[in-house]
């Protein structure tokens, strides 16, 4: 598209066309005077979807949930000044999580010196670790947009596209649509010298174990990794964020790290070689490096930032996981390396025979035990679901007891260690997927970052069920007081009835104090579609050892 100077295009129309040319058709946001007319024009075009939220942080978080669920670029928009400062925590979360996002931020017009909402927006963004691209002029917005998208995808982090408010009604005389500067990187073949080193270590291993991370969850990579495991006779494990990747495989030992079960820990202890594929080997996966002690460790990843970032290993190879595995399989066949038999029928029987974990039921007359509740939710909620978890003291138990069908169904929200970031992610994930979304949060996290935008789930009629594990306290702080024999009153709160608030907002609400009411709530949720909330009452004194 190109217009003559005699018939200039107005900026909102041109910007929408630029977004479309870059494949952007879904935006999460909150409008104000610096982005209002841009989004108005965007929403009026067929095929576009604008999902409004009630807090700017939720716009960024929803874009993140959408990106994690789809693998596409997540896009958000906010206005200037305090709207942008409201996104800081969400931006840091996604910088830490290495999530490519585009945040289209309106900015105060340069000539509007005394505007009360004016702040130096670049200076706000840079400390978060996000990138920043300035729209230089109405005519350059297409190029600036394409550059911002390219940076977000290549740098794997949020990038803010800063757009002055006074551009919104500017004419664009030379409205030439930008070229797409980003294409998916094709599979990267590994270096031959690096592969020789890796193949030699693997061939000499007697008890190899394969550890797959988020970088190995694509179907083609998954298939190759399973083939390698069966060729080597190696057990399969995953990181937390690749959880349930090998669901159903007879030699799947589950999560490698602080969440490992007893059989998995025994297998890890006996392994002499760990082949880490698409896994960064962080402190929780390796238990501060302890689970790798005395083992040869090989690390392969297409992202150079992940190689030896947390652990010094014996061999690394930069390359696409499938390409690395295929090269390794060829090398093993060429030298006729035998199967190790480390993953054998005995291991299969041990895994099958693992008894269900028996835990004490600490339910009271007015509260339900957290583990008892989670076991019931695991079996009573639709299996094919998207799972979003907030931060909180309950997390280890939810990780252990609530599963997903595939790692892409799990949305991780605690890269920054903040509570209150899950509802925004759930909005985006639910928009992206036809699956039901199960959000598990604490009461403090819901009040901090979920209550306002639960209304957004109602307004857009999103199929999100929020389960609040409600101990009327900030649990991490409560337990610290108790461990020092101190009064935990500062950590405790009397909240309003979450079930009644949900109903007032137009959603379904249930208060759960025992198994009967929990089963009734799950049955009611299963019988309908749309937003729902289940408030599970817990006793904070009965979960003081949950993180032990």
XYZ file of C-alpha atoms in Angstrom:
548
model
C 0.000 0.000 0.000
C 1.243 3.473 -0.861
C -0.717 6.717 -0.827
C 0.005 9.895 -2.696
C 0.518 13.160 -0.792
C -2.834 14.347 -2.183
C -4.741 11.644 -0.282
C -2.894 10.995 2.994
C -3.942 8.163 5.268
C -4.703 8.976 8.895
C -2.335 7.385 11.373
C -4.806 4.958 13.102
C -5.691 3.383 9.768
C -2.066 3.068 8.703
C -0.977 1.673 12.066
C -3.717 -0.982 11.971
C -2.586 -1.968 8.484
C 0.995 -2.205 9.744
C -0.103 -4.482 12.601
C -1.977 -6.706 10.174
C 1.024 -6.882 7.844
C 3.060 -8.223 10.772
C 0.466 -10.914 11.590
C -0.957 -9.192 14.701
C -4.694 -9.739 15.108
C -5.099 -9.997 18.906
C -4.213 -7.290 21.412
C -4.798 -7.108 25.177
C -5.036 -3.688 26.690
C -6.440 -0.782 28.607
C -7.055 2.412 26.675
C -6.364 6.007 27.586
C -5.871 9.234 25.723
C -2.534 8.144 24.223
C -3.789 4.907 22.616
C -7.572 5.307 22.559
C -8.102 6.046 18.881
C -5.532 3.522 17.712
C -7.380 0.689 19.419
C -10.749 2.028 18.309
C -9.697 1.697 14.685
C -8.015 -1.663 15.303
C -11.173 -3.177 16.823
C -13.344 -2.018 13.923
C -11.421 -4.073 11.376
C -12.704 -7.587 10.554
C -10.625 -10.405 11.996
C -9.086 -8.344 14.788
C -9.687 -8.972 18.483
C -9.112 -6.481 21.257
C -9.464 -7.900 24.774
C -9.940 -5.182 27.371
C -8.664 -5.560 30.930
C -9.035 -3.363 34.008
C -5.390 -3.014 35.055
C -2.398 -2.306 32.844
C -0.297 -5.067 34.392
C -2.975 -7.545 33.346
C -2.636 -6.431 29.738
C 1.031 -7.471 29.711
C 0.312 -10.657 31.660
C -2.547 -11.610 29.341
C -0.237 -11.127 26.362
C 2.208 -13.447 28.127
C -0.423 -16.138 28.757
C -1.502 -15.894 25.126
C 2.094 -16.218 23.922
C 2.839 -19.200 26.149
C -0.297 -21.000 25.012
C 0.132 -20.314 21.279
C 3.838 -19.854 20.659
C 2.943 -16.591 18.892
C 4.004 -13.077 19.827
C 1.862 -11.666 22.628
C 0.814 -8.036 22.159
C -0.456 -5.552 24.750
C -1.200 -1.848 24.784
C -1.439 0.824 27.490
C -1.538 4.598 27.601
C 1.158 6.856 29.030
C 2.559 7.805 32.428
C 1.038 5.887 35.359
C -0.367 3.329 32.941
C 3.143 2.446 31.871
C 4.543 2.433 35.409
C 1.778 -0.030 36.330
C 3.326 -2.569 33.928
C 6.774 -2.704 35.529
C 6.351 -5.895 37.589
C 4.706 -7.696 34.687
C 7.558 -6.673 32.399
C 10.201 -7.917 34.844
C 8.323 -11.224 35.166
C 8.467 -11.714 31.419
C 12.063 -10.556 31.104
C 12.984 -13.193 33.696
C 10.846 -15.740 31.864
C 12.460 -14.801 28.525
C 9.080 -14.287 26.889
C 8.878 -12.321 23.625
C 6.166 -9.668 23.949
C 5.295 -6.389 22.290
C 3.923 -3.589 24.484
C 2.515 -0.690 22.467
C 2.733 2.232 24.877
C 1.270 5.634 24.209
C 3.446 8.523 25.308
C 2.813 12.160 26.172
C 3.153 14.511 23.223
C 6.560 16.170 23.223
C 4.984 19.632 23.072
C 2.808 18.929 26.139
C 5.477 19.913 28.663
C 3.233 20.311 31.720
C 1.112 17.200 31.270
C 0.566 15.747 34.750
C 1.071 12.191 33.473
C 4.327 12.855 31.667
C 7.331 10.727 32.700
C 10.538 9.793 30.888
C 9.186 6.464 29.641
C 12.470 5.065 28.361
C 13.963 5.614 31.820
C 11.088 3.671 33.372
C 11.459 0.719 31.009
C 15.206 0.188 30.809
C 15.740 -1.012 34.438
C 13.152 -3.758 33.921
C 15.367 -5.403 31.312
C 12.790 -4.936 28.562
C 13.751 -3.404 25.233
C 12.601 0.002 24.035
C 11.865 1.262 20.531
C 10.769 4.837 19.846
C 8.351 5.602 17.010
C 10.275 8.387 15.333
C 7.582 9.863 13.090
C 4.162 8.866 11.753
C 5.754 7.756 8.482
C 8.309 5.504 10.241
C 5.883 3.585 12.463
C 5.817 0.563 10.153
C 9.570 0.186 10.199
C 9.742 0.890 13.935
C 7.069 -1.735 14.584
C 8.883 -4.344 12.489
C 12.144 -3.650 14.305
C 10.442 -3.945 17.723
C 8.907 -7.302 16.790
C 12.199 -8.607 15.448
C 13.973 -7.587 18.643
C 11.324 -9.174 20.868
C 11.557 -12.499 19.043
C 15.336 -12.629 18.683
C 16.124 -11.264 22.146
C 13.320 -13.296 23.770
C 12.063 -10.508 25.980
C 9.366 -7.810 26.018
C 9.982 -4.773 23.850
C 8.075 -1.510 24.344
C 7.081 0.410 21.218
C 6.761 4.000 22.417
C 4.238 6.023 20.429
C 3.558 9.752 21.075
C -0.111 10.596 21.613
C -0.151 13.398 19.063
C 0.576 10.911 16.241
C -2.934 9.471 16.589
C -4.509 11.957 14.174
C -1.473 12.740 12.090
C -1.683 12.252 8.323
C 0.721 9.737 6.812
C 1.613 10.897 3.328
C 3.902 7.990 2.441
C 1.981 5.052 3.901
C 4.186 2.184 2.759
C 3.621 -1.039 4.694
C 6.720 -2.539 6.319
C 8.377 -5.769 5.333
C 8.263 -8.587 7.889
C 11.678 -8.676 9.526
C 11.084 -11.765 11.616
C 10.744 -15.347 10.431
C 10.918 -18.457 12.576
C 14.467 -19.702 12.760
C 14.826 -23.044 11.003
C 16.352 -25.981 12.822
C 19.967 -25.220 13.714
C 22.363 -28.081 12.964
C 24.974 -28.744 15.659
C 28.693 -28.273 15.180
C 30.450 -31.518 14.245
C 33.298 -31.073 16.740
C 30.839 -30.447 19.560
C 28.876 -33.525 18.527
C 31.998 -35.708 18.591
C 32.547 -34.720 22.204
C 28.919 -35.336 23.146
C 28.693 -38.659 21.323
C 31.854 -39.920 23.002
C 30.511 -39.137 26.470
C 27.125 -40.708 25.761
C 28.642 -43.853 24.259
C 30.803 -44.368 27.345
C 27.910 -43.946 29.797
C 26.556 -47.025 31.547
C 23.594 -45.428 33.268
C 22.482 -42.438 31.171
C 19.434 -40.355 32.012
C 17.692 -37.910 29.671
C 16.426 -34.621 31.088
C 14.140 -32.597 28.797
C 13.300 -28.948 29.355
C 10.964 -26.431 27.782
C 13.255 -26.274 24.751
C 12.383 -29.875 23.890
C 8.586 -29.856 24.019
C 7.803 -29.453 20.316
C 6.318 -32.624 18.858
C 9.256 -33.271 16.555
C 11.747 -32.846 19.406
C 9.656 -34.997 21.737
C 9.548 -37.815 19.223
C 13.315 -37.714 18.695
C 14.051 -37.617 22.440
C 11.867 -40.662 23.110
C 13.638 -42.487 20.279
C 17.001 -41.650 21.847
C 15.863 -42.844 25.266
C 14.735 -46.163 23.850
C 17.949 -46.495 21.807
C 20.087 -45.881 24.889
C 17.894 -47.654 27.408
C 17.713 -44.406 29.391
C 15.029 -43.169 31.805
C 13.225 -39.936 30.925
C 12.797 -36.915 33.192
C 11.690 -33.312 32.732
C 12.116 -29.914 34.280
C 9.111 -28.329 35.987
C 8.225 -26.247 32.935
C 8.330 -29.332 30.686
C 6.214 -31.313 33.133
C 4.156 -34.252 31.825
C 6.013 -34.260 28.478
C 6.557 -38.023 28.751
C 3.180 -38.804 30.294
C 2.383 -42.485 29.760
C 5.914 -43.595 28.880
C 6.893 -46.631 30.997
C 10.271 -45.149 31.955
C 9.106 -41.620 32.743
C 10.388 -40.700 36.195
C 8.681 -37.298 36.161
C 10.161 -34.026 37.375
C 13.909 -33.857 37.974
C 14.807 -31.711 40.973
C 13.287 -30.502 44.197
C 9.910 -32.027 43.232
C 11.255 -35.512 42.409
C 9.562 -38.493 44.012
C 11.430 -41.267 45.828
C 11.930 -43.585 42.843
C 13.060 -40.699 40.673
C 15.619 -39.599 43.241
C 16.974 -43.143 43.422
C 17.291 -43.334 39.623
C 18.949 -39.901 39.482
C 21.366 -40.942 42.217
C 22.472 -44.032 40.267
C 22.803 -42.279 36.890
C 26.356 -41.649 35.676
C 25.449 -39.305 32.815
C 22.722 -36.664 32.448
C 21.824 -35.587 28.910
C 20.063 -32.221 29.323
C 18.091 -31.233 26.225
C 16.523 -27.762 26.111
C 16.974 -27.396 29.875
C 18.855 -24.540 31.556
C 19.776 -26.603 34.660
C 18.740 -23.975 37.182
C 19.124 -24.249 40.938
C 15.737 -25.906 41.495
C 16.203 -28.494 38.760
C 19.646 -29.462 40.022
C 19.029 -28.816 43.752
C 21.873 -26.291 43.813
C 23.945 -28.623 41.645
C 23.706 -31.501 44.104
C 21.830 -33.859 41.771
C 24.591 -33.548 39.165
C 27.492 -34.331 41.463
C 29.626 -37.283 40.290
C 27.958 -37.412 36.877
C 29.000 -36.518 33.364
C 26.661 -33.750 32.219
C 25.868 -32.886 28.606
C 23.793 -29.836 27.703
C 22.219 -29.114 24.310
C 20.105 -26.086 23.480
C 19.358 -23.829 20.529
C 19.576 -20.838 22.854
C 23.213 -19.950 23.657
C 22.033 -18.031 26.737
C 21.048 -21.326 28.372
C 24.341 -23.156 27.893
C 26.345 -23.273 31.146
C 24.313 -20.378 32.511
C 23.747 -22.054 35.875
C 26.023 -25.100 35.808
C 29.461 -25.887 34.411
C 29.007 -29.075 32.398
C 31.268 -31.553 30.639
C 30.085 -30.901 27.095
C 27.766 -28.440 25.388
C 26.314 -28.320 21.921
C 24.488 -25.382 20.376
C 21.689 -26.553 18.143
C 18.073 -27.495 17.698
C 17.167 -30.364 20.048
C 15.830 -32.587 17.291
C 18.915 -31.969 15.132
C 21.239 -32.738 18.044
C 19.373 -35.924 18.898
C 19.280 -37.116 15.278
C 23.035 -36.544 14.966
C 23.621 -38.387 18.220
C 21.493 -41.329 17.095
C 23.468 -41.538 13.848
C 26.752 -41.545 15.759
C 25.558 -44.265 18.141
C 24.449 -46.417 15.223
C 27.728 -45.865 13.386
C 29.811 -47.118 16.293
C 27.222 -49.804 17.113
C 26.887 -48.638 20.703
C 24.704 -51.081 22.665
C 21.703 -50.199 24.788
C 22.656 -49.687 28.419
C 19.549 -51.292 29.851
C 19.463 -48.704 32.642
C 15.763 -48.239 31.930
C 14.570 -51.816 32.170
C 11.477 -53.784 33.134
C 12.459 -53.589 36.779
C 12.306 -49.788 36.650
C 8.990 -49.981 34.845
C 7.606 -52.200 37.594
C 8.934 -49.878 40.301
C 7.261 -46.900 38.683
C 3.982 -48.770 38.243
C 4.077 -50.003 41.832
C 4.633 -46.577 43.357
C 1.798 -46.234 45.841
C -0.276 -43.098 45.931
C 1.199 -40.690 48.448
C -0.689 -40.993 51.710
C -0.993 -37.751 53.594
C -2.723 -36.855 56.834
C -6.128 -35.284 56.358
C -6.077 -32.119 58.453
C -9.628 -31.064 57.664
C -11.631 -29.396 60.425
C -15.321 -28.652 60.884
C -15.008 -25.468 58.823
C -11.952 -26.063 56.621
C -10.664 -28.704 54.242
C -7.155 -30.146 54.075
C -5.258 -28.661 51.134
C -3.951 -31.976 49.814
C -7.331 -33.633 50.132
C -8.842 -30.761 48.160
C -6.181 -30.889 45.425
C -6.570 -34.635 44.920
C -10.308 -34.120 44.424
C -9.748 -31.217 42.019
C -7.272 -33.291 39.998
C -9.851 -36.015 39.445
C -12.982 -33.841 39.367
C -11.935 -31.101 36.935
C -11.856 -31.604 33.181
C -8.616 -33.405 32.259
C -7.920 -31.584 28.995
C -7.255 -28.204 30.579
C -4.912 -25.269 30.703
C -3.356 -24.900 34.153
C -2.274 -21.504 35.482
C -0.746 -21.189 38.941
C -0.146 -18.132 41.090
C 2.718 -17.825 43.562
C 2.254 -18.878 47.149
C 3.022 -21.379 49.882
C 0.664 -23.874 48.252
C 2.717 -24.182 45.063
C 4.778 -27.329 45.805
C 1.650 -29.338 46.550
C -0.175 -28.105 43.450
C 2.838 -28.956 41.286
C 2.806 -32.477 42.708
C -0.935 -33.119 42.619
C -2.400 -31.232 39.642
C -1.313 -32.443 36.198
C -1.583 -31.360 32.569
C -1.751 -33.363 29.363
C 1.200 -31.538 27.760
C 3.720 -28.893 28.897
C 2.119 -26.259 26.656
C -0.973 -26.562 28.858
C 0.990 -25.285 31.876
C 1.442 -21.520 32.297
C 4.270 -20.609 34.681
C 3.903 -17.202 36.390
C 6.565 -17.067 39.114
C 9.813 -16.147 37.343
C 9.979 -12.996 39.501
C 8.705 -14.641 42.687
C 5.670 -12.364 42.777
C 2.161 -13.327 43.750
C -0.863 -11.918 41.933
C 0.309 -12.456 38.333
C -1.820 -15.451 37.412
C -5.251 -14.032 36.537
C -3.856 -11.891 33.726
C -2.001 -14.906 32.333
C -5.178 -16.958 32.575
C -7.094 -14.370 30.533
C -4.576 -14.600 27.707
C -4.261 -18.375 27.835
C -8.032 -18.799 27.751
C -8.375 -16.460 24.762
C -5.728 -18.521 22.993
C -7.166 -21.964 23.677
C -10.480 -23.736 23.421
C -9.595 -25.697 26.555
C -11.011 -24.913 29.947
C -8.617 -22.890 32.055
C -8.004 -23.868 35.666
C -6.393 -21.148 37.751
C -5.153 -22.045 41.232
C -4.256 -19.091 43.427
C -4.012 -18.072 47.040
C -6.333 -15.584 48.664
C -3.596 -12.959 48.958
C -2.600 -13.352 45.305
C -6.203 -13.116 44.184
C -6.806 -9.924 46.160
C -3.521 -8.415 45.010
C -3.738 -9.106 41.302
C -6.838 -11.102 40.473
C -9.983 -9.520 41.832
C -10.141 -6.552 39.456
C -9.580 -8.568 36.319
C -11.836 -11.442 37.300
C -14.439 -9.007 36.053
C -12.658 -9.028 32.683
C -13.150 -12.807 32.541
C -16.861 -12.222 33.149
C -17.096 -9.387 30.633
C -15.537 -11.519 27.881
C -17.304 -14.703 29.091
C -14.044 -16.634 29.314
C -14.110 -20.241 30.483
C -11.862 -19.757 33.510
C -12.387 -21.504 36.821
C -10.527 -19.804 39.664
C -9.766 -22.011 42.657
C -8.743 -19.916 45.660
C -6.819 -21.805 48.330
C -7.967 -19.508 51.087
C -6.233 -19.578 54.464
C -7.069 -15.906 55.158
C -3.367 -15.175 55.411
C -0.207 -14.500 53.492
C 1.129 -18.004 53.995
C 4.853 -17.475 53.450
C 4.849 -14.758 56.092
C 2.527 -16.688 58.438
C 4.890 -19.646 58.550
C 7.882 -17.429 59.324
C 6.112 -15.985 62.346
C 5.094 -19.440 63.554
C 8.572 -20.900 63.169
C 9.857 -18.221 65.520
C 6.985 -18.695 67.970
C 5.684 -15.220 67.135
C 2.169 -13.892 66.723
C 1.225 -14.162 63.000
C -1.520 -11.498 63.221
C 0.231 -9.171 60.764
C 0.027 -11.863 58.087
C -3.683 -12.600 58.572
C -6.696 -10.927 56.947
C -10.474 -11.063 56.980
C -11.481 -11.056 53.331
C -14.955 -10.544 51.887
C -16.782 -13.609 50.607
C -15.097 -14.432 47.321
C -18.021 -16.617 46.255
C -20.463 -13.743 46.756
C -18.170 -11.307 44.969
C -18.040 -13.684 41.997
C -21.821 -13.818 41.881
C -22.125 -10.032 42.085
C -19.724 -9.765 39.142
C -21.903 -12.134 37.115
C -19.967 -15.381 37.518
C -20.666 -18.607 39.351
C -19.387 -18.662 42.946
C -18.974 -21.535 45.414
C -17.689 -21.613 48.984
C -16.049 -24.895 49.987
C -15.573 -26.005 53.591
C -15.679 -29.793 53.202
C -15.558 -32.586 50.626
C -19.284 -32.527 50.004
C -19.303 -28.843 49.072
C -16.141 -29.260 46.961
C -17.662 -32.097 44.941
C -20.841 -30.086 44.459
C -18.835 -27.095 43.240
C -16.828 -29.183 40.776
C -19.992 -30.800 39.454
C -21.639 -27.398 38.971
C -18.602 -26.057 37.122
C -18.469 -29.143 34.889
C -22.108 -28.656 33.887
C -21.656 -25.190 32.381
C -19.187 -22.976 30.545
C -17.978 -19.545 31.561
C -16.204 -17.915 34.497
C -16.512 -19.530 37.905
C -14.845 -19.234 41.300
C -14.381 -21.900 43.985
C -13.306 -20.546 47.377
C -11.647 -23.411 49.300
C -11.386 -22.627 53.004
C -8.106 -23.729 54.623
C -6.737 -23.560 58.144
C -3.359 -21.735 58.074
C -2.263 -23.666 61.158
C -2.780 -26.982 59.325
C -0.419 -26.238 56.461
C 2.571 -24.864 58.322
C 4.816 -27.713 57.154
C 3.672 -27.819 53.557
C 6.951 -26.429 52.235
C 9.115 -28.690 54.374
